[in-house]
Short mmCIF file of C-alpha atoms and ligand atoms in Angstrom, two decimals:
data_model
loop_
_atom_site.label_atom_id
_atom_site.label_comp_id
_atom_site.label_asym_id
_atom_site.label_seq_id
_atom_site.Cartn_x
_atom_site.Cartn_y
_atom_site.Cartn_z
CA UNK A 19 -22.86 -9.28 -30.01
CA UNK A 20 -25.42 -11.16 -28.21
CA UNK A 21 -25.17 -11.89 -24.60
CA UNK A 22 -25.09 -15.24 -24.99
CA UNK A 23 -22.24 -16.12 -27.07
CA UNK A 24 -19.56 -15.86 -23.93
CA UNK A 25 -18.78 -19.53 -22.67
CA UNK A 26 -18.79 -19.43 -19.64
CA UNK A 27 -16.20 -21.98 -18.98
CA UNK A 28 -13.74 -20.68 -16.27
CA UNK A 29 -10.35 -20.82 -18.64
CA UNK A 30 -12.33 -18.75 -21.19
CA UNK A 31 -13.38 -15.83 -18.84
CA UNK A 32 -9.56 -15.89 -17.86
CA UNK A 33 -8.05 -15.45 -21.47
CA UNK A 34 -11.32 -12.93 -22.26
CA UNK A 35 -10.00 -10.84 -19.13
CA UNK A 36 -6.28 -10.84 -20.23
CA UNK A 37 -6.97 -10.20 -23.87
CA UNK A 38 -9.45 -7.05 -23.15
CA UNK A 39 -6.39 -5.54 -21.18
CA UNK A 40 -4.13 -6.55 -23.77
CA UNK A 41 -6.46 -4.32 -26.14
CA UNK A 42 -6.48 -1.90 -24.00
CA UNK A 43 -2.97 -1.19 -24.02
CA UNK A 44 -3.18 -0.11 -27.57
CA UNK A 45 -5.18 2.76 -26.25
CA UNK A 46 -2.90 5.19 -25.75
CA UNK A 47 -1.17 8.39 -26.26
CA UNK A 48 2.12 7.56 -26.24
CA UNK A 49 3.93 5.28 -29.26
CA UNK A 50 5.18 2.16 -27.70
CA UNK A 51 4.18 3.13 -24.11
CA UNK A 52 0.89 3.06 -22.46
CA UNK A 53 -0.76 6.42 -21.11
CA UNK A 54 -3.97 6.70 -21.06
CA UNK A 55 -5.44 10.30 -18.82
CA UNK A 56 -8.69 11.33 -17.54
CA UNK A 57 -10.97 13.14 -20.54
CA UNK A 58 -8.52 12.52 -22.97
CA UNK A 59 -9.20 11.21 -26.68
CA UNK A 60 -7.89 7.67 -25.68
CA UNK A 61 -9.91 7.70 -22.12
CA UNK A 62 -13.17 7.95 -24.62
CA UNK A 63 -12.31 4.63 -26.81
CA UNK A 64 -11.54 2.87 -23.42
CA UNK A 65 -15.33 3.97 -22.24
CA UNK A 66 -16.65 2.45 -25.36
CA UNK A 67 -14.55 -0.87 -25.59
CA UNK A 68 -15.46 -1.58 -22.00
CA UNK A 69 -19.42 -0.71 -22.78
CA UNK A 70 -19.06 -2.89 -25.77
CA UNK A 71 -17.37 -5.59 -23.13
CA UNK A 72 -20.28 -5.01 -20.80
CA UNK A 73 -23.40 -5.35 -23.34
CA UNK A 74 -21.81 -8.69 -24.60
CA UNK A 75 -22.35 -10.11 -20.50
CA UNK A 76 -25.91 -8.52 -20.73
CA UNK A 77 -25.01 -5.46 -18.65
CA UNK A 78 -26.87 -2.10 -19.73
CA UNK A 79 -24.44 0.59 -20.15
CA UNK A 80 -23.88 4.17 -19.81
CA UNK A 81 -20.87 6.80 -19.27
CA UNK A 82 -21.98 9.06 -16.17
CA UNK A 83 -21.47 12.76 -15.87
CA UNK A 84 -17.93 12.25 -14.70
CA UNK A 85 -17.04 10.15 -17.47
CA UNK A 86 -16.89 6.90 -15.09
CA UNK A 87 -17.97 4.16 -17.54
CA UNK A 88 -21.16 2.10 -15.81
CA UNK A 89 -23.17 -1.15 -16.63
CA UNK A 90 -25.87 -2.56 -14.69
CA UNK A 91 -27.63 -5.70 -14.38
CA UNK A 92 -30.89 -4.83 -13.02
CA UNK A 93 -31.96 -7.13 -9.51
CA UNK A 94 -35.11 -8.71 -8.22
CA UNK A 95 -37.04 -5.34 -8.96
CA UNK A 96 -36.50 -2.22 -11.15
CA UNK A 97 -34.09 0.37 -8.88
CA UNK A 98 -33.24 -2.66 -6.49
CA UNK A 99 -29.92 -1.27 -3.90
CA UNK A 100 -26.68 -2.38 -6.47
CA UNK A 101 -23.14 -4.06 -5.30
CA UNK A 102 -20.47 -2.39 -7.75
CA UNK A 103 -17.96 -3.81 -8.62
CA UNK A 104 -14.88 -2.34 -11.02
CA UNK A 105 -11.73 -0.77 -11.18
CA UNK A 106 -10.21 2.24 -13.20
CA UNK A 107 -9.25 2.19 -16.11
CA UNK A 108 -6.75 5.44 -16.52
CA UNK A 109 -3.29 4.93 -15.88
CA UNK A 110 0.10 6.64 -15.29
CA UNK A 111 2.57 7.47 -17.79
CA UNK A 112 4.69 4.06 -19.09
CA UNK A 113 2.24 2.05 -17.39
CA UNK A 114 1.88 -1.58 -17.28
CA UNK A 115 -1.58 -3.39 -18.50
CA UNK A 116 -3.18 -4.44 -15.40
CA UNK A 117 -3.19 -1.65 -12.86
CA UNK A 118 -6.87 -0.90 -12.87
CA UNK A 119 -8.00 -2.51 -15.95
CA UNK A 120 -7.89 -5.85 -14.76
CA UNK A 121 -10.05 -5.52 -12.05
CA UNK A 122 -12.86 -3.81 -14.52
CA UNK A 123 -12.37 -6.40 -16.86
CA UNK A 124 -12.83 -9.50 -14.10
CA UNK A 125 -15.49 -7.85 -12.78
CA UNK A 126 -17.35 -7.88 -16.11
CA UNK A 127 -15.97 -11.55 -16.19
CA UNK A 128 -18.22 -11.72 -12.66
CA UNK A 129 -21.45 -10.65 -14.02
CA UNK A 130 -20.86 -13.53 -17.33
CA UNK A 131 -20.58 -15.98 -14.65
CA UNK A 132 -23.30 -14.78 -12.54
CA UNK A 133 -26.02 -14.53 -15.43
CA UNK A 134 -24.84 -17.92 -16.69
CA UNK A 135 -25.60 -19.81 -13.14
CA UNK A 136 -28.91 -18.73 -13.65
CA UNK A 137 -28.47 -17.94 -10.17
CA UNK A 138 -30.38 -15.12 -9.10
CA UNK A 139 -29.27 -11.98 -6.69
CA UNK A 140 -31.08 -10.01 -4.53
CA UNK A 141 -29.74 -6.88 -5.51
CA UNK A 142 -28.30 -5.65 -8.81
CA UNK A 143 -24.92 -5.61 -9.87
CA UNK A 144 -22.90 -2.98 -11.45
CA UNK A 145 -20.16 -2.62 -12.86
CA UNK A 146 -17.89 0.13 -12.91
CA UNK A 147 -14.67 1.96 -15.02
CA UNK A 148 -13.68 4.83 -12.73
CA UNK A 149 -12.03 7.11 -15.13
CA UNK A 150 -9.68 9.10 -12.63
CA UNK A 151 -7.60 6.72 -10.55
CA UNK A 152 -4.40 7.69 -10.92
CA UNK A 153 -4.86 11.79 -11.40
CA UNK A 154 -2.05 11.08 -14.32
CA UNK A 155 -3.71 14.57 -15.98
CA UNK A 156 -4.60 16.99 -13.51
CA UNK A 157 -2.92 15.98 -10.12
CA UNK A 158 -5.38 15.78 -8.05
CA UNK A 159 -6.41 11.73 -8.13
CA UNK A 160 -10.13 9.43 -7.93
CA UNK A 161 -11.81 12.81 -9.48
CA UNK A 162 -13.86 10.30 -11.32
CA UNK A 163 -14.93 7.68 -8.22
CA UNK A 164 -15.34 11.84 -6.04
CA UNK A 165 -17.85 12.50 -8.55
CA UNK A 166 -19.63 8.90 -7.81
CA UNK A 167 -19.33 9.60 -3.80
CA UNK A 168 -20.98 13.14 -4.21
CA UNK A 169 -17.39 14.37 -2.85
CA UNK A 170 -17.50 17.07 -6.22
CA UNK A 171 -15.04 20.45 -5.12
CA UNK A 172 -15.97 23.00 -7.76
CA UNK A 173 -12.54 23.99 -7.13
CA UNK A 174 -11.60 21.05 -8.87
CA UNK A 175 -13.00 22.74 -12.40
CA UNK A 176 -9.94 24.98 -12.46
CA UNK A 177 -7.25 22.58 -12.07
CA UNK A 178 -5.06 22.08 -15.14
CA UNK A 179 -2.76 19.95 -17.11
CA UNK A 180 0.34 20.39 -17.97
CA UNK A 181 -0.68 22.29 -21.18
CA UNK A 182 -2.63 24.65 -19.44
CA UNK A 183 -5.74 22.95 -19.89
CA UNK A 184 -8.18 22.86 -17.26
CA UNK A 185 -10.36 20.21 -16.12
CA UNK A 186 -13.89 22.33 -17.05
CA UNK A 187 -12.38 22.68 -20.72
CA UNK A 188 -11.33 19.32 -20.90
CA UNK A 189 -14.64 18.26 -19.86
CA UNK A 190 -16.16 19.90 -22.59
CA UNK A 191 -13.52 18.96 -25.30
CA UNK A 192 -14.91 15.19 -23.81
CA UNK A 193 -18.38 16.07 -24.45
CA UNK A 194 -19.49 16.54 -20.61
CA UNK A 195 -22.18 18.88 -18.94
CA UNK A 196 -19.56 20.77 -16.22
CA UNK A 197 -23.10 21.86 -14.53
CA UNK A 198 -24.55 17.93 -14.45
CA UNK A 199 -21.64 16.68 -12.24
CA UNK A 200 -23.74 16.01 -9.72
CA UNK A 201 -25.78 13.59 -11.98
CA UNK A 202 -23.05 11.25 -11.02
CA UNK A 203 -22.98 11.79 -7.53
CA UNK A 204 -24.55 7.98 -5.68
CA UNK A 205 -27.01 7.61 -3.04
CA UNK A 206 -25.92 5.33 -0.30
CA UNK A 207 -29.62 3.54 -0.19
CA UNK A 208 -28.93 2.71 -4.01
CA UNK A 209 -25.59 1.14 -3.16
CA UNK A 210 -25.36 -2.02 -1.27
CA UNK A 211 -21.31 -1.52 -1.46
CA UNK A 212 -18.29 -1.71 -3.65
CA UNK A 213 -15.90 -4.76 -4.38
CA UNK A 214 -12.58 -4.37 -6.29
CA UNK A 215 -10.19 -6.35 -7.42
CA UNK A 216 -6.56 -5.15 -8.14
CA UNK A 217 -3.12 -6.47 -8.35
CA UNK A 218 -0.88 -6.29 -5.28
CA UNK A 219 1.56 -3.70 -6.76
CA UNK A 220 4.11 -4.93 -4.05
CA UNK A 221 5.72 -7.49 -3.57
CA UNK A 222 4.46 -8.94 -0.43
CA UNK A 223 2.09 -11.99 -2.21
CA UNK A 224 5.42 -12.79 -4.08
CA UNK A 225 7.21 -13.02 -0.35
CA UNK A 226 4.44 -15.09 1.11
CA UNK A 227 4.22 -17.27 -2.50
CA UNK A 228 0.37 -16.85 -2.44
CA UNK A 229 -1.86 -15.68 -4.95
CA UNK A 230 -4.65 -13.49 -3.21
CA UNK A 231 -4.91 -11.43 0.01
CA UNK A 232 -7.61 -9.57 1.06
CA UNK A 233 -7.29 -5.95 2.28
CA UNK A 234 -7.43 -4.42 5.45
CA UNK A 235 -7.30 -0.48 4.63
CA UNK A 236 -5.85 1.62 2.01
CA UNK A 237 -2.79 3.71 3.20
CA UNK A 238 -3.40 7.60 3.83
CA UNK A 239 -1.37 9.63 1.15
CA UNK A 240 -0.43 13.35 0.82
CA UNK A 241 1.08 15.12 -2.61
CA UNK A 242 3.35 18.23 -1.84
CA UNK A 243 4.69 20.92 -4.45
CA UNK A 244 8.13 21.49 -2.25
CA UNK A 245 10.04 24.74 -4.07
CA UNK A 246 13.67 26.19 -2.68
CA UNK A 247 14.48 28.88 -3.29
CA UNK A 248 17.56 30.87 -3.55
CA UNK A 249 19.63 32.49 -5.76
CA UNK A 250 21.02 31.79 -9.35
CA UNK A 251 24.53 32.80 -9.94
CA UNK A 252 27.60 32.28 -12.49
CA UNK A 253 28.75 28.73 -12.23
CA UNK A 254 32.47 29.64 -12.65
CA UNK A 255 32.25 33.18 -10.68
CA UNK A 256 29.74 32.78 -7.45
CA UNK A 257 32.15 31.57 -4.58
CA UNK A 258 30.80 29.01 -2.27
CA UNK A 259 30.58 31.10 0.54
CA UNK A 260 27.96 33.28 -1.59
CA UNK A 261 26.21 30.56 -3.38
CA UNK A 262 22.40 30.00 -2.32
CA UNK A 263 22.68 27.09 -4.57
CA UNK A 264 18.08 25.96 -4.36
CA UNK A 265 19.17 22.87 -5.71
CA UNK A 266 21.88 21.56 -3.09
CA UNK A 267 19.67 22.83 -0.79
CA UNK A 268 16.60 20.20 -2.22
CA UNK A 269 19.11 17.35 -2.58
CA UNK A 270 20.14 16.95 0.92
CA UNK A 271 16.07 17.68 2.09
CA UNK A 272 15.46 14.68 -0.67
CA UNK A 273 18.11 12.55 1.26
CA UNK A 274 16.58 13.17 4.39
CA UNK A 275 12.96 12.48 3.60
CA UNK A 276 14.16 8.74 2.48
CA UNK A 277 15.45 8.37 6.06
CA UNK A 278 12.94 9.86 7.85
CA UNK A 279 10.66 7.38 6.16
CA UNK A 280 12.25 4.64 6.83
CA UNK A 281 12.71 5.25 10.25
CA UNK A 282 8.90 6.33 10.61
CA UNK A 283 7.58 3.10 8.70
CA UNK A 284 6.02 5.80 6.22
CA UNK A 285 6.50 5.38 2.46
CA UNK A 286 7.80 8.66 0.72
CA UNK A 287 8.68 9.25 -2.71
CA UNK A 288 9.35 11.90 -4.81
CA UNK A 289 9.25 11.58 -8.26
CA UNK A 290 10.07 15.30 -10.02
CA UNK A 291 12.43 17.40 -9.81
CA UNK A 292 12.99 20.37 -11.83
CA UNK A 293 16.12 23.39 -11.34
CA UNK A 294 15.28 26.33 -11.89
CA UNK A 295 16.63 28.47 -14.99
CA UNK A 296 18.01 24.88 -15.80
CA UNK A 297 21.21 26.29 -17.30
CA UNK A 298 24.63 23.62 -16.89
CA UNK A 299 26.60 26.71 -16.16
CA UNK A 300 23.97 28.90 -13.67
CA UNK A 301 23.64 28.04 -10.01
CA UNK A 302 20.18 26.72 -10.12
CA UNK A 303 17.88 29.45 -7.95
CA UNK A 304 14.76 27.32 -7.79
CA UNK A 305 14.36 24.08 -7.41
CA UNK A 306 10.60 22.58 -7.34
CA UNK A 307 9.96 18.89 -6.55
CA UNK A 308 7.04 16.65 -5.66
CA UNK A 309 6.61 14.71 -2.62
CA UNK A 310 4.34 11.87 -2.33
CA UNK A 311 3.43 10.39 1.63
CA UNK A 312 1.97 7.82 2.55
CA UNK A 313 1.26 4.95 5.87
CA UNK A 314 -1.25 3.19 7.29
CA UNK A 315 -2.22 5.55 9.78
CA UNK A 316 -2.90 9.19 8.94
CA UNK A 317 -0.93 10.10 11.93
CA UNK A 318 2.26 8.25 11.16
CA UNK A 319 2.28 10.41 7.72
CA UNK A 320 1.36 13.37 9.34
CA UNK A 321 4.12 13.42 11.52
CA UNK A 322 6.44 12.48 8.89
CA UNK A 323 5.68 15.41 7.07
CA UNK A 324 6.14 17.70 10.25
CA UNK A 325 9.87 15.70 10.90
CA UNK A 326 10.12 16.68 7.27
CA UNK A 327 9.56 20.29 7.39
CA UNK A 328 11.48 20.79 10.29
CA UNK A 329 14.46 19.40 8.77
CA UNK A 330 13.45 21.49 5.14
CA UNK A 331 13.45 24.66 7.14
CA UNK A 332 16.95 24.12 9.01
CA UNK A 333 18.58 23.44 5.89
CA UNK A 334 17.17 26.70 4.16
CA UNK A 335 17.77 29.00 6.91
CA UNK A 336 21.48 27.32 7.13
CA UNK A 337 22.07 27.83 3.09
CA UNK A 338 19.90 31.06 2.86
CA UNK A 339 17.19 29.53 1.08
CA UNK A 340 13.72 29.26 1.56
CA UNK A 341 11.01 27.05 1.73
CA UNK A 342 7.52 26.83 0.42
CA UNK A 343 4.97 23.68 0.71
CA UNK A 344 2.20 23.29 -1.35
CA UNK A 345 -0.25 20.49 -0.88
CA UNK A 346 -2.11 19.66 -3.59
CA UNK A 347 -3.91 16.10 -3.03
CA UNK A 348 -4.91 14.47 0.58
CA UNK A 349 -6.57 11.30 0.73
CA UNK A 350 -6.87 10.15 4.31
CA UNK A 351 -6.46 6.20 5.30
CA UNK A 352 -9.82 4.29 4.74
CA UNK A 353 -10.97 1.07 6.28
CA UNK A 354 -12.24 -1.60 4.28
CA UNK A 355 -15.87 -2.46 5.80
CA UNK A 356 -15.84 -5.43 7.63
CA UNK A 357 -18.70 -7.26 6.38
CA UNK A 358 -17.74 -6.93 2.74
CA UNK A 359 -14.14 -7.40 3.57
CA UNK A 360 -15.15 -11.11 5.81
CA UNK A 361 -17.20 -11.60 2.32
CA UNK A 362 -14.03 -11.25 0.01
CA UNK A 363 -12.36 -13.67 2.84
CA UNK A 364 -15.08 -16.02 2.34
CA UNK A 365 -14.09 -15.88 -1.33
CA UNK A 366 -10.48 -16.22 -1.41
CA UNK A 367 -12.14 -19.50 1.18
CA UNK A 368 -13.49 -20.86 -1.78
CA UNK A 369 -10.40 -21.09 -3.84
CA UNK A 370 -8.94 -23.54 -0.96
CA UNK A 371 -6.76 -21.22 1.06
CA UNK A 372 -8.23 -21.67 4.15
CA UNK A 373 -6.79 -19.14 6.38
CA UNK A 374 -6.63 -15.77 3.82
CA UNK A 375 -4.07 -13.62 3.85
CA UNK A 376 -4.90 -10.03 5.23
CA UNK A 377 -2.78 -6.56 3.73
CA UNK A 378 -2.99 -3.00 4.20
CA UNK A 379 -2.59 -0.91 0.37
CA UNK A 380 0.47 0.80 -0.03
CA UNK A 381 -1.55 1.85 -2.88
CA UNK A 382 -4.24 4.18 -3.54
CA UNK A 383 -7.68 3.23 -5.26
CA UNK A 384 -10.93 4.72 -6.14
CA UNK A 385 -12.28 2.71 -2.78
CA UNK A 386 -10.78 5.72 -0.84
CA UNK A 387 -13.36 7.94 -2.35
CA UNK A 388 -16.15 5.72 -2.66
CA UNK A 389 -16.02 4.97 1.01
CA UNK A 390 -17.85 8.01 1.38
CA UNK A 391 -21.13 6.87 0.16
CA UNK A 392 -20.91 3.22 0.77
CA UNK A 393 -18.45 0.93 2.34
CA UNK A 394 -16.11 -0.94 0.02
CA UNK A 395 -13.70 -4.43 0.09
CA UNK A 396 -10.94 -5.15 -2.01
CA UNK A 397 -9.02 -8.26 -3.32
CA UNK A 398 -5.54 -8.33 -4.29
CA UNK A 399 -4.10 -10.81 -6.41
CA UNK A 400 0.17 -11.18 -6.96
CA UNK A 401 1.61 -9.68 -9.38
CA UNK A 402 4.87 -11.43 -10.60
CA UNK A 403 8.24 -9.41 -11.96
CA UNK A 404 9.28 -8.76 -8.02
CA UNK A 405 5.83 -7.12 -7.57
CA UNK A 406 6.86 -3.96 -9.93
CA UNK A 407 3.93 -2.02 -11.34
CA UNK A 408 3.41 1.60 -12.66
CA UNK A 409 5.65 0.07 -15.40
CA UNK A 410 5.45 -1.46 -18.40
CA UNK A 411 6.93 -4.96 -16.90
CA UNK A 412 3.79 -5.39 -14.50
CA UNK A 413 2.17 -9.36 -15.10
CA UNK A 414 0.30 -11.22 -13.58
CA UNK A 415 0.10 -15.26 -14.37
CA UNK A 416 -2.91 -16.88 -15.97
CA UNK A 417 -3.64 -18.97 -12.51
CA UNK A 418 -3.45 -15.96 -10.61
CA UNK A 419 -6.14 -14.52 -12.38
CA UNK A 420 -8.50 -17.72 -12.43
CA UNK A 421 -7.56 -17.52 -8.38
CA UNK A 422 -9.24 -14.18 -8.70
CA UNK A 423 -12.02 -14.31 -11.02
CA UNK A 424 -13.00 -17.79 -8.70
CA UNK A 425 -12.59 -15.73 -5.10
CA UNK A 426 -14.20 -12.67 -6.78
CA UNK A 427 -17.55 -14.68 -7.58
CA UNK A 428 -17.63 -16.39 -4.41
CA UNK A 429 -17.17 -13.01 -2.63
CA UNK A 430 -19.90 -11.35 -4.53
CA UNK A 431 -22.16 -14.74 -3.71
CA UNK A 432 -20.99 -14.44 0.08
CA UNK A 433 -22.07 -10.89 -0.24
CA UNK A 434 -25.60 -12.07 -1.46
CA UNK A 435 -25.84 -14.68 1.44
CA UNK A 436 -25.42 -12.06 3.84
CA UNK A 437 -27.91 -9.67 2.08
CA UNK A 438 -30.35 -11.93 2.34
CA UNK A 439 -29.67 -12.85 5.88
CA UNK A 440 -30.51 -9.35 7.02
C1 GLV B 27 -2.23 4.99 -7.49
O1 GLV B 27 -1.90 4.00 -8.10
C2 GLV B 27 -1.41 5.44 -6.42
O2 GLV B 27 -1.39 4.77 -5.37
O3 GLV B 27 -0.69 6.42 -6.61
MN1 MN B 28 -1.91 3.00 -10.29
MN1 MN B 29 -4.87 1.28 -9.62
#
């Protein structure tokens, strides 16, 4: 398709955004549900739908070495610094069709707009698909925007998914170089920064009935592999006074780390839970469950997880259990760069809200990793259904996103002002 034939009328670049995510929810692995996982079958199509989406705004495209899926509309000069703007566009299991995608797809909405001003930029822009958001597949999250940063662990190569396949085979199986990762890897002095758009996944835009907010810093989150252990046993014949019962022992530490987060103003969750042989009539003598931390301030969750432990330990040594804690992801808090993050202001300014709302991210995004080669700003628009997202019920309203798609061009314009300005 040729360039050209996207009008660029704002209500068009609106519906164009919300039907590409539509598609994309047929990409998946699951019947009736949406799952789509880093170097899977289904992550491929996505890559290539989005390239398609990119060539038809006049973007040049490529998949990198991590599997990220890139387009770039060259600046004032061959290699000129680029601003990046994108998204992700893996999700969780059962998830909804706007947590990641959307902000890929507006962003590609961006550059249509852009190239049909005829206005002209002094840098370039890119556009990017980050391919690991959510670390659905392998745990260990933003292995795709890592990759981008230059933040590559080799370690990483061994992790594995839940079929025992590890991220080097699956790699392969995708049709990646494991030894060209670094091709990926960014150089700050190509990067003049990164801008992302994303639904609120919270409620508070709902609260304060406005559409956009700008972000202040993405929350600092931790992923634990908690086990108990104790003892498995006859259901009918192990007396209580014997029983070292993993899974009573897990339950009241699960209790406890909802109150300690509350009191601490941390958010804690945890998700899995497995017992341990899993028989109705054995006394379960493992139990295994995940924990997921998070707050504003590394500190705040750090010392939640100490309170935790504490409290995990007293109950084990009180039930004759014990305790082992495995962390297996740490992303510390990240602060949005001011510059970029007065420049998203400026565009949420344009839409008429003169006094922008500012919010921290409960949420994690690939700007936690890319903050390590270049700073980053994010927008957030509202997302309706009480704010709910990692679920199939996540919307967002057709205003919301013309709010966004207006405040996202004026941003990346503000960001040009104050380029040139230097
Ligand atoms: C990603 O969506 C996360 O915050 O877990
Ligand atoms: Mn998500
Ligand atoms: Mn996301």
């Amino acid at each position: 398709m040729s360039p050209h034939q996207h009008s660029p009328t704002p209500a068009a670049g609106v519906e164009r955004a919300l039907a590409h995510c539509a598609e994309l929810t047929r990409i998946s692995s699951l019947e009736g549900a949406i799952e789509r996982v880093h170097l899977s079958p289904e992550h491929k199509i996505a890559n290539a739908l989005a390239a398609a989406w990119m060539q038809e705004v006049g973007l040049e495209t490529w998949q990198d070495e991590a599997g990220n899926q890139c387009g770039r509309l060259e600046g004032p000069e061959p290699g000129s610094p680029a601003l990046v703007l994108g998204s992700h566009l893996d999700t969780v299991t059962d998830a909804g069709a706007f947590d990641g995608m959307l902000g890929v797809m507006l962003a590609i909405e961006v550059v249509d707009r852009i190239r049909h001003s005829g206005r002209a930029l002094p840098f370039a822009l890119e556009v990017i698909g980050f391919s690991d958001e959510e670390g659905t597949r392998f745990g260990n999250a933003l292995l795709g925007s890592r990759a981008f940063a230059g933040e590559w662990d080799d370690a990483w190569w061994d992790l594995d998914d839940r079929k025992g396949v590890t991220v080097r085979q699956a790699a392969r199986t995708f049709g990646l170089d494991p030894a060209a990762i670094g091709g990926a890897a960014r150089r700050p002095d190509d990067l003049v920064g990164y801008l992302e758009t994303h639904i609120e996944q919270g409620p508070h835009l709902i609260d304060a009935d406005r559409p956009l907010a700008v972000v202040s810093s993405i929350a600092g989150a931790r992923r634990f592999a908690l086990t108990v252990t104790g003892r498995a046993g006859h259901a009918g014949g192990t007396p209580y006074a014997r029983r070292r019962d993993a899974l009573v022992g897990a339950s009241e530490i699960i209790v406890e780390i909802e109150r300690i987060a509350k009191r601490t103003g941390t958010v804690a969750t945890v998700g899995r839970v497995r017992a341990f042989p899993g028989g109705v009539n054995v006394v379960p003598g493992v139990a295994r469950f995940s924990l997921d931390l998070r707050a504003e301030f590394d500190a705040d969750r750090d010392a939640a997880f100490d309170e935790i432990e504490d409290f995990a330990r007293r109950v084990c040594a009180e039930r004759g259990l014990a305790w082992e804690a495995e962390e297996f992801y740490r992303a510390d808090a990240v602060v949005c760069d001011p510059v970029l993050r007065d420049a998203v202001a400026d565009g949420i300014r344009a839409t008429g809200d003169p006094d922008p709302m500012v919010m921290w991210s409960r949420a994690g995004h690939d700007g936690m990793a890319v903050a390590a080669v270049t700073g980053f700003a994010m927008l957030f628009l509202r997302c309706g259904n009480d704010g709910i997202s990692h679920h199939p019920d996540e919307i967002v309203s057709s205003a919301d996103v013309a709010a966004a798609l207006d405040a996202f061009e004026a941003a990346v314009l503000a960001v040009a002002d104050g380029y040139r300005a230097r």
